[in-house]
XYZ file of C-alpha atoms in Angstrom:
767
model
C -27.787 -13.778 108.385
C -26.307 -11.446 105.826
C -28.472 -8.572 103.900
C -29.433 -9.117 100.471
C -27.853 -7.728 97.857
C -29.563 -4.535 95.769
C -30.392 -5.355 92.440
C -30.296 -3.266 88.687
C -32.372 -4.883 85.859
C -31.541 -4.088 82.366
C -33.779 -5.665 79.813
C -33.477 -9.617 80.536
C -30.394 -9.247 82.434
C -30.704 -8.862 86.696
C -27.554 -7.505 88.241
C -26.896 -8.682 91.824
C -24.398 -6.170 93.392
C -22.794 -8.305 96.434
C -20.232 -6.360 98.400
C -17.399 -8.214 96.854
C -18.981 -8.973 93.329
C -21.383 -8.411 90.529
C -23.269 -11.468 89.567
C -25.266 -11.107 86.445
C -28.240 -13.456 85.559
C -29.541 -13.151 81.963
C -33.157 -14.728 80.669
C -31.929 -16.063 77.240
C -35.140 -17.842 76.817
C -37.799 -19.597 79.087
C -35.350 -22.337 79.770
C -31.693 -20.897 79.066
C -30.487 -18.880 81.715
C -26.857 -17.257 81.849
C -24.850 -16.777 85.116
C -21.982 -14.021 84.702
C -19.507 -12.618 86.686
C -16.829 -10.408 84.881
C -12.977 -10.765 86.016
C -11.304 -9.072 83.359
C -11.102 -11.228 80.354
C -12.903 -9.125 77.382
C -12.960 -11.808 74.893
C -15.648 -13.197 73.228
C -17.622 -16.617 73.056
C -16.408 -19.072 70.503
C -19.069 -21.305 71.059
C -21.979 -19.195 71.024
C -22.327 -16.762 67.905
C -25.134 -14.427 67.336
C -27.836 -13.220 69.614
C -29.168 -16.036 71.488
C -31.669 -13.961 73.387
C -35.509 -14.079 73.185
C -37.965 -11.984 74.285
C -39.355 -13.701 77.613
C -41.272 -12.804 80.173
C -40.261 -13.375 83.841
C -40.577 -12.304 87.414
C -38.384 -11.294 89.976
C -39.598 -11.018 93.919
C -37.728 -10.587 96.865
C -38.528 -12.661 99.879
C -36.633 -12.389 103.272
C -33.785 -14.100 102.376
C -33.737 -14.391 98.803
C -34.585 -13.238 95.527
C -37.008 -15.662 93.172
C -36.311 -15.185 89.393
C -39.036 -17.440 87.856
C -39.860 -18.051 83.957
C -42.162 -20.705 82.425
C -39.725 -23.513 83.019
C -36.939 -22.324 85.707
C -37.220 -21.387 88.932
C -34.076 -19.491 90.357
C -33.472 -19.104 94.415
C -30.451 -16.536 94.504
C -29.709 -15.652 98.386
C -27.260 -13.178 100.445
C -24.881 -15.551 100.680
C -24.372 -15.661 96.983
C -25.889 -19.390 96.495
C -27.892 -19.992 93.019
C -30.459 -22.570 93.171
C -32.693 -23.881 90.408
C -35.781 -25.620 90.290
C -38.066 -26.962 87.444
C -41.515 -25.282 87.039
C -42.965 -28.094 89.233
C -40.730 -27.226 92.639
C -38.070 -30.482 91.584
C -34.661 -29.225 92.544
C -32.239 -29.388 89.405
C -29.027 -27.563 90.354
C -28.355 -26.428 94.042
C -25.279 -24.963 95.147
C -23.657 -27.285 97.847
C -23.380 -25.515 101.145
C -20.651 -26.982 102.953
C -16.501 -27.106 102.601
C -14.829 -29.593 99.575
C -13.124 -31.971 101.534
C -10.485 -33.205 99.093
C -10.100 -37.157 98.562
C -7.816 -38.856 101.228
C -5.346 -41.210 99.346
C -3.806 -42.079 102.804
C -0.218 -41.059 101.705
C 2.214 -38.563 102.548
C 4.720 -36.959 100.496
C 7.518 -39.376 101.409
C 5.868 -42.291 100.508
C 4.061 -40.837 97.261
C 8.059 -39.873 96.092
C 8.599 -43.672 97.019
C 5.665 -44.692 95.179
C 6.518 -42.877 92.077
C 9.948 -43.681 91.940
C 8.713 -47.662 91.578
C 6.487 -46.460 88.723
C 3.118 -45.648 89.818
C 1.629 -42.555 89.329
C -0.708 -40.830 92.206
C -3.410 -39.354 91.002
C -4.510 -35.862 91.537
C -6.641 -33.223 90.282
C -5.249 -30.744 87.877
C -7.485 -27.970 88.922
C -9.240 -29.299 91.620
C -6.825 -27.934 93.987
C -5.460 -24.999 95.521
C -4.381 -23.950 92.054
C -7.926 -23.209 90.575
C -8.964 -19.446 89.991
C -12.656 -20.427 90.513
C -14.963 -23.105 90.967
C -18.740 -24.346 91.129
C -19.839 -26.678 93.667
C -22.905 -28.367 93.304
C -24.982 -30.525 95.327
C -25.182 -34.275 94.137
C -28.440 -36.354 95.043
C -28.230 -39.820 95.901
C -30.214 -40.724 92.495
C -28.328 -38.190 90.149
C -26.673 -39.676 86.299
C -24.247 -37.030 84.935
C -23.459 -37.184 80.831
C -21.876 -35.221 78.033
C -18.668 -33.733 78.158
C -17.949 -34.899 74.646
C -15.676 -37.655 74.005
C -14.260 -38.266 77.415
C -13.177 -41.910 77.720
C -14.481 -43.859 80.096
C -18.441 -45.116 80.874
C -21.891 -43.247 79.645
C -22.425 -42.099 83.298
C -19.620 -39.711 84.433
C -20.393 -39.811 87.950
C -17.642 -40.819 90.248
C -14.962 -39.569 87.762
C -12.705 -36.718 86.958
C -11.911 -34.893 83.869
C -9.814 -32.063 82.587
C -10.393 -29.766 79.443
C -7.092 -29.311 77.998
C -7.021 -30.421 74.278
C -4.011 -33.227 74.489
C -2.340 -35.529 71.858
C -1.165 -38.383 73.810
C -0.372 -41.845 72.050
C -1.037 -43.766 75.780
C -3.754 -46.043 75.277
C -6.406 -44.101 76.768
C -8.535 -45.996 79.406
C -11.312 -45.395 81.581
C -9.441 -43.253 83.991
C -7.705 -40.931 81.021
C -8.920 -37.523 82.275
C -7.946 -35.596 79.097
C -8.261 -36.001 75.368
C -8.227 -34.175 72.173
C -11.495 -32.190 72.794
C -12.707 -29.784 75.615
C -16.634 -29.550 75.547
C -17.905 -28.199 78.913
C -21.216 -29.228 78.710
C -22.565 -32.056 81.301
C -26.071 -33.051 81.581
C -27.703 -34.364 84.395
C -31.013 -36.793 85.774
C -31.306 -35.657 89.092
C -33.892 -37.819 90.545
C -35.480 -38.523 87.557
C -35.506 -34.630 86.014
C -33.487 -33.232 83.380
C -31.270 -29.973 83.177
C -27.840 -29.054 82.002
C -24.703 -26.710 82.390
C -22.471 -25.479 80.143
C -19.409 -23.974 80.901
C -18.183 -21.510 78.450
C -14.295 -21.022 79.380
C -11.895 -21.907 76.840
C -8.795 -21.896 79.714
C -7.599 -24.876 81.199
C -10.829 -26.431 83.613
C -11.296 -29.560 85.319
C -14.701 -31.480 86.449
C -14.827 -33.469 89.464
C -18.178 -35.518 88.864
C -18.542 -36.882 92.129
C -15.316 -38.698 92.978
C -13.586 -36.528 95.295
C -17.099 -36.570 97.186
C -20.212 -38.374 96.871
C -22.368 -35.324 97.935
C -20.852 -32.829 95.402
C -19.733 -32.324 92.014
C -17.548 -29.207 91.016
C -16.483 -26.991 88.038
C -13.272 -25.173 88.517
C -10.695 -22.946 85.964
C -7.437 -21.565 86.057
C -8.844 -18.197 84.606
C -11.148 -16.135 82.607
C -14.697 -15.094 83.756
C -17.319 -16.823 85.502
C -19.688 -17.977 82.871
C -22.682 -20.710 82.850
C -25.685 -21.689 81.072
C -28.519 -23.359 83.029
C -30.253 -25.421 80.579
C -33.855 -26.705 81.299
C -36.605 -28.545 79.598
C -39.249 -30.971 79.938
C -37.162 -33.972 78.457
C -33.529 -34.633 78.056
C -34.220 -34.203 74.563
C -35.610 -30.854 75.353
C -32.183 -29.765 77.292
C -29.833 -31.065 74.712
C -32.328 -29.217 72.176
C -31.628 -26.108 74.273
C -27.958 -26.606 74.511
C -27.619 -26.863 70.458
C -29.897 -24.032 70.034
C -27.240 -22.076 72.315
C -24.062 -23.596 70.657
C -25.182 -24.437 66.948
C -26.218 -27.572 65.234
C -24.503 -30.026 62.960
C -25.380 -28.487 59.185
C -26.867 -30.802 56.864
C -23.864 -32.659 55.093
C -23.301 -33.856 51.688
C -25.195 -37.336 51.581
C -21.886 -38.806 50.244
C -20.248 -38.286 53.259
C -22.446 -40.938 55.338
C -21.013 -43.503 52.972
C -18.172 -45.886 53.937
C -14.436 -44.437 53.963
C -11.334 -46.156 53.717
C -8.097 -44.567 55.260
C -4.701 -45.738 56.541
C -1.280 -43.961 57.195
C 0.878 -45.019 53.772
C -1.777 -45.302 51.017
C -0.652 -41.740 49.770
C 2.857 -42.584 49.429
C 2.211 -43.328 45.937
C -0.986 -43.240 43.001
C -0.164 -47.074 42.711
C -0.777 -47.843 46.359
C -4.109 -45.673 45.773
C -5.017 -47.792 42.776
C -4.489 -50.751 44.891
C -7.000 -49.748 47.212
C -9.395 -48.756 44.836
C -9.425 -51.846 42.919
C -9.498 -53.696 46.012
C -12.917 -52.219 46.641
C -14.414 -52.678 43.588
C -12.882 -56.362 43.305
C -14.442 -57.118 46.753
C -17.796 -55.510 46.171
C -17.227 -53.220 48.899
C -19.097 -50.008 48.815
C -17.040 -47.261 49.559
C -17.421 -43.234 48.971
C -13.860 -42.030 50.394
C -10.357 -42.679 50.219
C -8.021 -40.663 52.811
C -4.858 -39.374 52.095
C -2.715 -39.403 55.111
C 0.550 -36.866 55.476
C 2.425 -38.488 52.831
C 0.860 -36.748 49.803
C 2.528 -33.578 50.545
C 5.655 -32.588 49.301
C 7.871 -33.082 52.381
C 4.995 -32.565 54.945
C 4.608 -29.206 53.672
C 0.370 -28.104 54.038
C -0.984 -27.013 51.030
C 1.504 -28.606 48.664
C 1.399 -32.245 46.562
C 3.868 -34.660 45.766
C 3.391 -34.471 42.344
C 6.412 -37.041 41.144
C 4.616 -39.618 43.262
C 1.448 -38.869 41.130
C 3.072 -38.913 37.862
C 2.721 -34.869 38.187
C -0.825 -35.025 37.686
C -2.930 -35.205 40.639
C -5.832 -33.349 39.336
C -6.241 -36.007 36.349
C -5.856 -38.705 39.033
C -8.329 -37.716 41.503
C -10.857 -36.873 38.760
C -10.332 -40.799 37.565
C -10.863 -42.029 41.124
C -14.401 -39.442 40.968
C -15.346 -41.410 37.977
C -14.972 -44.450 39.934
C -17.351 -43.210 42.805
C -14.249 -42.610 45.049
C -13.738 -39.056 46.523
C -10.449 -37.841 48.310
C -9.873 -36.538 51.710
C -6.523 -35.184 52.461
C -5.279 -34.267 55.631
C -4.049 -31.001 56.793
C -1.830 -30.046 59.683
C -1.862 -26.513 61.524
C 2.112 -26.821 61.715
C 3.914 -24.893 58.631
C 7.474 -25.711 57.822
C 10.016 -23.198 58.591
C 11.453 -23.047 55.041
C 12.288 -19.327 53.698
C 11.374 -20.900 50.109
C 7.972 -21.945 50.832
C 5.478 -19.857 49.907
C 2.796 -20.464 52.688
C 5.813 -19.985 55.127
C 6.963 -17.039 53.770
C 3.738 -15.341 53.193
C 2.948 -16.165 57.001
C 5.832 -14.312 58.075
C 5.719 -11.651 56.072
C 2.247 -10.520 57.067
C 2.981 -11.520 60.739
C 0.211 -14.439 60.803
C 2.059 -16.953 63.241
C 1.895 -17.190 66.676
C 4.777 -15.359 68.314
C 7.065 -15.460 71.314
C 6.572 -12.619 74.072
C 9.549 -10.885 72.410
C 8.041 -10.720 69.403
C 9.774 -13.746 67.245
C 7.954 -16.203 65.279
C 7.480 -18.963 67.608
C 8.920 -22.270 66.137
C 8.104 -26.078 67.438
C 8.634 -29.589 65.905
C 6.046 -31.431 64.162
C 5.752 -33.283 61.250
C 7.998 -30.899 58.994
C 10.556 -30.676 61.576
C 10.949 -26.992 62.501
C 7.492 -25.429 62.308
C 5.270 -22.470 62.567
C 1.784 -22.213 63.809
C -0.795 -20.033 62.167
C -2.494 -17.313 64.808
C -6.028 -18.727 64.024
C -7.602 -16.728 66.514
C -7.046 -13.541 64.058
C -9.927 -13.325 61.326
C -7.316 -12.429 58.794
C -5.441 -15.888 59.423
C -8.440 -17.778 59.109
C -9.266 -15.830 55.796
C -5.981 -16.644 54.638
C -5.764 -20.056 55.608
C -9.266 -20.151 53.927
C -7.793 -19.300 50.920
C -4.865 -21.864 51.017
C -7.425 -24.494 50.918
C -8.498 -23.371 47.289
C -5.060 -25.366 46.061
C -6.783 -28.693 47.225
C -9.749 -27.897 45.949
C -8.572 -26.867 42.407
C -7.035 -30.282 42.521
C -10.467 -31.974 43.274
C -9.823 -32.891 46.746
C -13.574 -33.059 47.967
C -13.097 -33.003 52.059
C -10.168 -31.954 54.434
C -9.477 -33.773 57.347
C -7.888 -31.425 60.300
C -5.095 -33.207 62.248
C -2.623 -32.377 64.880
C -4.648 -29.069 65.940
C -4.659 -29.592 69.752
C -2.067 -28.225 68.697
C 0.035 -31.201 68.723
C 3.871 -30.345 69.251
C 6.825 -32.650 69.194
C 9.696 -30.357 71.214
C 7.710 -30.083 74.361
C 4.471 -28.499 75.009
C 4.035 -25.127 73.771
C 4.315 -22.365 76.724
C 1.183 -20.558 78.406
C 3.065 -17.444 77.753
C 3.246 -17.820 73.731
C 1.322 -15.071 72.372
C -1.595 -15.876 70.292
C -4.370 -13.834 69.562
C -8.271 -13.853 70.519
C -9.976 -11.821 67.483
C -8.857 -8.229 67.848
C -7.375 -8.629 71.030
C -3.587 -10.203 72.012
C -4.000 -13.246 74.253
C -1.781 -16.167 75.169
C -1.880 -20.029 74.462
C -2.894 -20.742 78.056
C -6.484 -19.351 76.942
C -6.594 -20.203 73.308
C -4.996 -23.586 73.085
C -8.538 -24.831 73.628
C -10.169 -23.214 70.598
C -7.573 -23.522 68.479
C -8.637 -26.481 66.537
C -12.232 -24.621 66.592
C -10.812 -21.612 64.949
C -9.302 -23.703 62.322
C -12.338 -25.834 61.308
C -13.964 -22.288 60.923
C -11.402 -21.360 58.587
C -11.562 -24.636 56.641
C -15.336 -24.715 56.629
C -15.212 -20.861 55.131
C -12.643 -22.068 52.230
C -14.070 -25.165 51.635
C -17.849 -23.292 51.012
C -16.370 -20.566 49.441
C -14.328 -23.013 46.430
C -16.382 -25.681 46.254
C -20.376 -24.109 46.317
C -21.140 -27.481 48.251
C -21.445 -28.149 51.752
C -18.120 -28.110 53.302
C -16.643 -31.690 54.657
C -14.375 -31.020 57.334
C -12.807 -33.751 60.026
C -11.197 -32.303 62.846
C -9.291 -33.957 65.782
C -9.391 -30.733 68.343
C -12.448 -29.028 69.150
C -14.253 -26.954 71.427
C -17.905 -26.609 72.024
C -20.089 -25.267 68.974
C -17.188 -26.588 66.558
C -20.152 -29.214 65.475
C -21.218 -26.263 63.277
C -18.285 -26.313 60.989
C -16.454 -29.835 61.139
C -17.070 -33.521 61.865
C -14.749 -35.190 64.375
C -13.932 -38.690 65.338
C -12.229 -39.831 68.685
C -8.772 -39.803 67.498
C -5.817 -42.505 67.571
C -7.679 -45.267 69.359
C -6.346 -48.747 69.601
C -6.997 -52.296 68.347
C -7.883 -52.896 71.959
C -11.645 -54.570 72.870
C -11.408 -51.943 75.903
C -11.576 -49.293 73.102
C -14.334 -50.879 70.853
C -16.025 -50.809 74.409
C -15.453 -47.178 74.825
C -16.627 -46.250 71.297
C -20.522 -46.645 72.369
C -20.220 -44.249 75.516
C -18.034 -41.684 73.826
C -19.953 -41.127 70.403
C -23.114 -41.268 72.229
C -22.045 -38.453 75.055
C -20.392 -36.779 71.641
C -24.299 -36.779 70.488
C -25.490 -35.022 73.647
C -22.887 -32.522 73.676
C -24.052 -31.380 70.014
C -21.271 -33.454 67.943
C -24.041 -35.334 65.942
C -21.530 -36.382 63.302
C -18.895 -38.178 64.858
C -17.072 -41.539 64.380
C -13.655 -43.869 65.571
C -11.256 -45.366 63.706
C -12.649 -48.700 62.637
C -10.576 -51.360 63.687
C -8.283 -49.089 65.925
C -5.645 -46.900 64.360
C -2.607 -47.875 67.070
C -1.958 -51.772 67.572
C -2.568 -55.080 65.614
C -6.253 -55.597 65.197
C -7.315 -59.277 64.841
C -10.321 -60.922 62.305
C -12.698 -61.156 65.313
C -11.788 -57.703 66.986
C -12.481 -56.026 63.236
C -15.587 -57.798 62.478
C -17.201 -56.965 65.741
C -16.030 -53.351 65.200
C -17.294 -52.964 61.653
C -21.075 -54.301 63.333
C -20.737 -51.691 66.276
C -19.779 -49.087 63.956
C -22.024 -49.316 61.304
C -24.553 -46.822 62.485
C -21.856 -44.280 63.631
C -22.600 -41.493 61.257
C -18.853 -41.118 60.463
C -17.956 -44.618 59.238
C -14.269 -44.603 58.412
C -11.564 -47.461 58.616
C -8.438 -46.209 59.541
C -4.538 -47.408 60.625
C -1.554 -46.508 61.066
C 1.666 -47.085 59.399
C 3.646 -50.347 60.790
C 0.845 -51.824 62.254
C -1.300 -55.062 60.464
C -3.224 -54.147 57.577
C -6.933 -53.827 58.436
C -8.656 -53.346 55.050
C -11.426 -55.913 54.876
C -10.027 -57.937 52.504
C -7.054 -58.484 54.743
C -8.183 -61.408 56.905
C -9.909 -63.423 53.959
C -13.111 -65.190 54.683
C -15.701 -64.936 56.535
C -14.243 -61.100 57.563
C -14.557 -60.118 53.941
C -18.265 -61.368 53.654
C -19.380 -60.368 57.235
C -17.505 -57.188 56.096
C -19.803 -56.665 53.146
C -22.873 -57.765 54.442
C -22.668 -54.777 56.932
C -21.440 -52.170 54.523
C -24.611 -52.719 51.926
C -26.555 -52.842 55.109
C -24.797 -48.994 55.939
C -26.012 -48.411 52.536
C -29.630 -49.706 52.719
C -30.342 -47.047 55.468
C -28.522 -44.289 54.719
C -31.797 -42.806 53.596
C -32.701 -42.987 57.300
C -29.780 -41.341 58.560
C -30.190 -38.451 55.995
C -33.541 -38.037 57.099
C -32.041 -37.691 60.878
C -29.542 -35.646 60.048
C -32.439 -33.062 58.335
C -34.446 -33.645 61.647
C -30.674 -32.452 63.661
C -30.759 -29.388 61.984
C -34.046 -28.707 63.556
C -33.484 -29.917 66.864
C -29.942 -30.776 67.682
C -30.910 -33.987 68.594
C -28.250 -36.945 67.599
C -28.227 -39.570 65.269
C -26.322 -42.202 67.569
C -28.375 -41.886 70.938
C -28.126 -43.418 74.430
C -31.053 -45.160 75.391
C -31.265 -42.336 78.189
C -32.194 -39.515 75.835
C -35.217 -41.659 74.257
C -36.213 -43.001 77.366
C -34.975 -40.544 80.282
C -37.828 -41.869 82.369
C -36.825 -45.547 82.530
C -34.068 -45.775 85.681
C -32.861 -49.096 83.936
C -31.244 -47.186 81.069
C -29.446 -44.412 82.592
C -26.025 -46.249 82.791
C -26.138 -48.699 79.802
C -22.685 -48.920 77.966
C -23.229 -51.531 75.545
C -26.408 -50.543 73.694
C -27.553 -47.247 71.367
C -30.384 -46.153 69.102
C -30.371 -44.648 65.870
C -32.971 -42.048 65.928
C -36.271 -43.473 67.892
C -36.551 -46.611 65.808
C -33.644 -48.413 65.664
C -32.066 -50.649 68.950
C -28.602 -51.467 68.405
C -26.780 -54.177 70.995
C -22.968 -54.825 69.574
C -20.958 -57.472 70.752
C -17.904 -55.640 72.187
C -16.294 -58.713 74.143
C -13.707 -60.914 72.875
C -15.490 -64.548 72.239
C -18.852 -63.385 73.193
C -21.560 -65.063 70.950
C -24.500 -64.010 73.102
C -25.794 -61.337 75.306
C -28.483 -59.663 77.390
C -30.127 -57.211 75.416
C -32.429 -54.541 77.338
C -35.643 -53.635 75.377
C -37.248 -50.078 76.824
C -40.959 -50.422 77.060
C -42.896 -50.761 73.846
C -43.130 -53.720 71.411
C -39.956 -54.694 69.439
C -39.214 -57.078 66.464
C -36.037 -58.660 65.654
C -34.529 -56.982 62.387
C -33.286 -60.362 61.208
C -36.186 -62.945 62.116
C -39.175 -60.760 62.578
C -39.648 -62.415 66.259
C -41.584 -59.965 68.652
C -40.853 -58.779 71.747
C -42.511 -56.833 74.838
C -40.090 -54.433 75.921
C -39.535 -53.739 79.755
C -37.198 -56.517 80.286
C -33.733 -58.179 79.295
C -33.627 -60.667 76.788
C -31.022 -63.078 75.813
C -29.728 -63.271 72.358
C -27.830 -65.585 70.024
C -25.071 -63.617 68.581
C -22.717 -65.735 66.609
C -20.099 -63.758 64.508
C -21.771 -62.591 61.565
C -24.741 -61.233 63.360
C -25.271 -57.884 65.033
C -28.396 -57.733 67.266
C -30.684 -55.447 66.086
C -34.298 -54.229 66.927
C -36.837 -52.194 65.389
C -39.574 -50.306 67.215
C -42.937 -52.072 66.110
C -44.873 -49.721 63.653
C -42.084 -48.148 62.676
C -41.809 -47.254 58.961
C -37.930 -47.350 57.559
C -36.791 -45.935 54.096
C -34.669 -48.459 52.564
C -32.212 -47.126 49.495
C -31.317 -49.121 46.556
C -27.864 -51.641 46.953
C -25.326 -49.277 45.559
C -21.634 -49.073 45.578
C -21.426 -45.320 46.119
C -23.924 -42.565 46.958
C -24.315 -41.033 43.414
C -24.654 -37.208 42.385
C -27.708 -38.143 40.372
C -31.198 -37.867 42.284
C -32.990 -41.575 42.935
C -36.266 -42.003 40.688
C -37.688 -44.094 43.602
C -37.532 -44.679 47.413
C -39.041 -48.053 49.319
C -40.194 -47.593 52.850
C -40.244 -50.889 54.846
C -43.375 -51.061 57.552
C -42.547 -53.050 60.822
C -46.351 -53.470 61.680
C -49.479 -52.866 60.238
C -49.374 -48.898 60.904
C -47.692 -45.821 61.464
C -46.460 -42.374 59.987
C -42.954 -41.433 58.405
C -41.776 -37.807 57.370
C -38.726 -38.251 54.733
C -36.794 -35.557 53.054
C -35.370 -35.302 49.734
C -33.084 -32.901 48.140
C -29.722 -32.892 45.896
C -27.541 -34.170 48.825
C -24.941 -31.530 47.545
C -25.374 -28.030 48.023
C -27.102 -25.291 49.749
C -30.046 -25.006 47.042
C -32.200 -26.688 50.096
C -32.022 -23.017 52.303
C -34.044 -21.831 48.984
C -36.802 -24.211 49.489
C -35.411 -26.489 46.992
C -36.403 -29.770 48.741
C -39.118 -32.477 49.094
C -41.069 -33.920 52.144
C -43.093 -36.367 51.842
C -45.374 -38.214 54.613
C -46.026 -42.157 54.506
C -48.727 -43.255 56.259
C -50.146 -46.942 56.717
C -53.010 -47.707 58.590
C -53.591 -51.808 58.142
C -53.559 -52.341 54.241
C -54.185 -48.841 53.714
C -51.372 -46.655 52.003
C -51.359 -43.026 51.352
C -48.038 -40.937 50.567
C -48.506 -36.924 50.175
C -46.020 -34.694 48.944
C -46.171 -32.440 51.765
C -43.549 -30.155 49.823
C -42.203 -29.832 46.601
C -39.318 -27.636 45.629
C -36.697 -30.195 44.280
C -37.689 -31.105 40.687
C -36.354 -34.645 41.068
C -39.417 -36.369 42.579
C -39.776 -39.790 43.132
C -41.001 -41.404 39.805
C -42.156 -44.579 41.699
C -42.570 -45.499 45.769
C -42.879 -49.192 46.960
C -44.330 -49.672 50.377
C -43.209 -52.859 51.846
C -45.874 -54.315 54.722
C -45.881 -57.840 56.311
C -48.065 -59.142 53.927
C -47.660 -57.225 50.820
C -45.778 -54.621 48.710
C -47.887 -51.420 47.598
C -46.193 -49.704 44.840
C -47.454 -45.899 43.991
C -46.571 -43.834 41.146
C -46.051 -40.200 40.873
C -48.794 -38.355 38.698
C -47.860 -34.913 37.869
C -50.678 -33.614 36.832
C -52.689 -34.049 40.158
C -49.166 -33.945 42.169
C -50.268 -37.260 44.014
C -48.884 -40.697 44.267
C -51.459 -43.302 43.069
């Protein structure tokens, strides 16, 4: 048996001095512990900003063959063989090092036959980072009853056990199916339920890395990376919700969005070719009585795809007046921006970037050029603070015109003329680095720059959408899942993708409704708007050259059904806004897998076709062609069918009829839901009344109200209301009054009657 290492302790960090390594274990909070080994990388974290360490009491004891480190929540054993085992306070194993050797998957093929199979057009799968080229790996034991979640919006199922994934932000237009290992985002956080006990692991390493979630061997999962320090966080908690709250405490939470961003948004690559095209879309929305808050402009609004320019000729040389006119009609404009800056010495953004050295360079010091939409293009070195500041200043061109939000695309970064070589020189803050390290945080840094620009120039809560992201990007940007397709497989993947994004900190997320590529059908579009109607980002987007998929494109009944669900969405935006206000405190997502709310129910550990909105709504969409009824699992408790008010006892499956116009939707009994007025867009003027529906005869609800636009709420300018119902007794209390526009009237709709209360300013009460 090897000798236990000596230890040194500085404040809340204990260093274990093994003969060949110095392993640091830092206690940040009772439920968050960092494991770190310096391996030469001097850069700082892009996910964890600021000091997250809280004063925490812990004990360190030495036994015969291991050390024991204990907090009030976690218990670690560190032995002479450099194993780290993690238990909860009650002694249940959560994360234990695997003691055996890895056994690579036997694919039953030799090199000669592999070449033959590949010559015929097939691909022989292999782990990108899971083989001999990994720099280090962390291998943990898998229990027979262990479920694995997280990793952002990787494709496939909710439970990631049995699959492998790569972290290397990738723009690949091929149809992503369940075994697609890498996509646009790298969010290396995973969650486990081991024999029913929750935990999390966050590996903070931006280099190319790999997760094998028990595919190679049923007895273990592993993480490996090609470079960088060993740097991961153990996340504990009594419930899975607690673990998510701890992860988002560490990496940041989605800030409260502008309220209008929860409205419907219409987009297509091609709208922005001309002013007339955009006006036609706006007119159709109005004529079709479809509520809408934004139209998105793809790359055509620019002058020759040059970022921070406008094709004035297509907009009668006055885009500002045009955007103002649309705003008066209730429609805001969101414009796309790519990182590629056209190589053109007569183009000010390029010439200034070259002059000031703001673009990434080749190893011999030349500006690196690759091709994207404008042709030959340079790439801003977003790792440098001064480059981010320069980019932020450039956004003023768009905000001065009246652009309401910016949509960052192609920021993996994507390139048309082959992949960017690993040795291209990028910056890691003030340090020189390479594309190999900075690739996965490129979109993150671009989003941060854009956020700071909009915050400065608009004075409002910035609205940014990004395709590429890293852990922590949720602090700066909304995300969508990228270029999906009009395939039933992709609507099926939507629910696990958005739920795992929510678990991974990205509470504000969505998909391209109807599918971006390929041609949708009336049935697919209808089922997609039903399935996506509670996704926080609600955008219909499609590619140039595909079939048009605006709601009116297929006539009736598609249009009427689409309108019905948009109206439902707008009624429930106050509920979603309340959930966002709560999320800023807890980090819990709006759209949730059932396992997040019911992690003690084994039945919900791998449900892929249901989700919840907060704690009160259960949504069970139809995501298969020609299906008109389905099984719905209702967790423990009492549930009420949203449409016919039939009551069900949970803990079992029920059969639900679901014709084309019906989304199976259930409300937890005694839930109270705010119910906004029917509107065609979210007004900047505050509501003067609110309605609350009570789904039972008792309940309590906390409601949040502010101006929905700027940061004044951080100064206390918000209102909080407590709505309480007990049988026929209704009370409304103003718990906090900081926003001057208090509801003049509040209606509470009970099963048998409606109670209307009026605000009395002199007593500050509702009577």
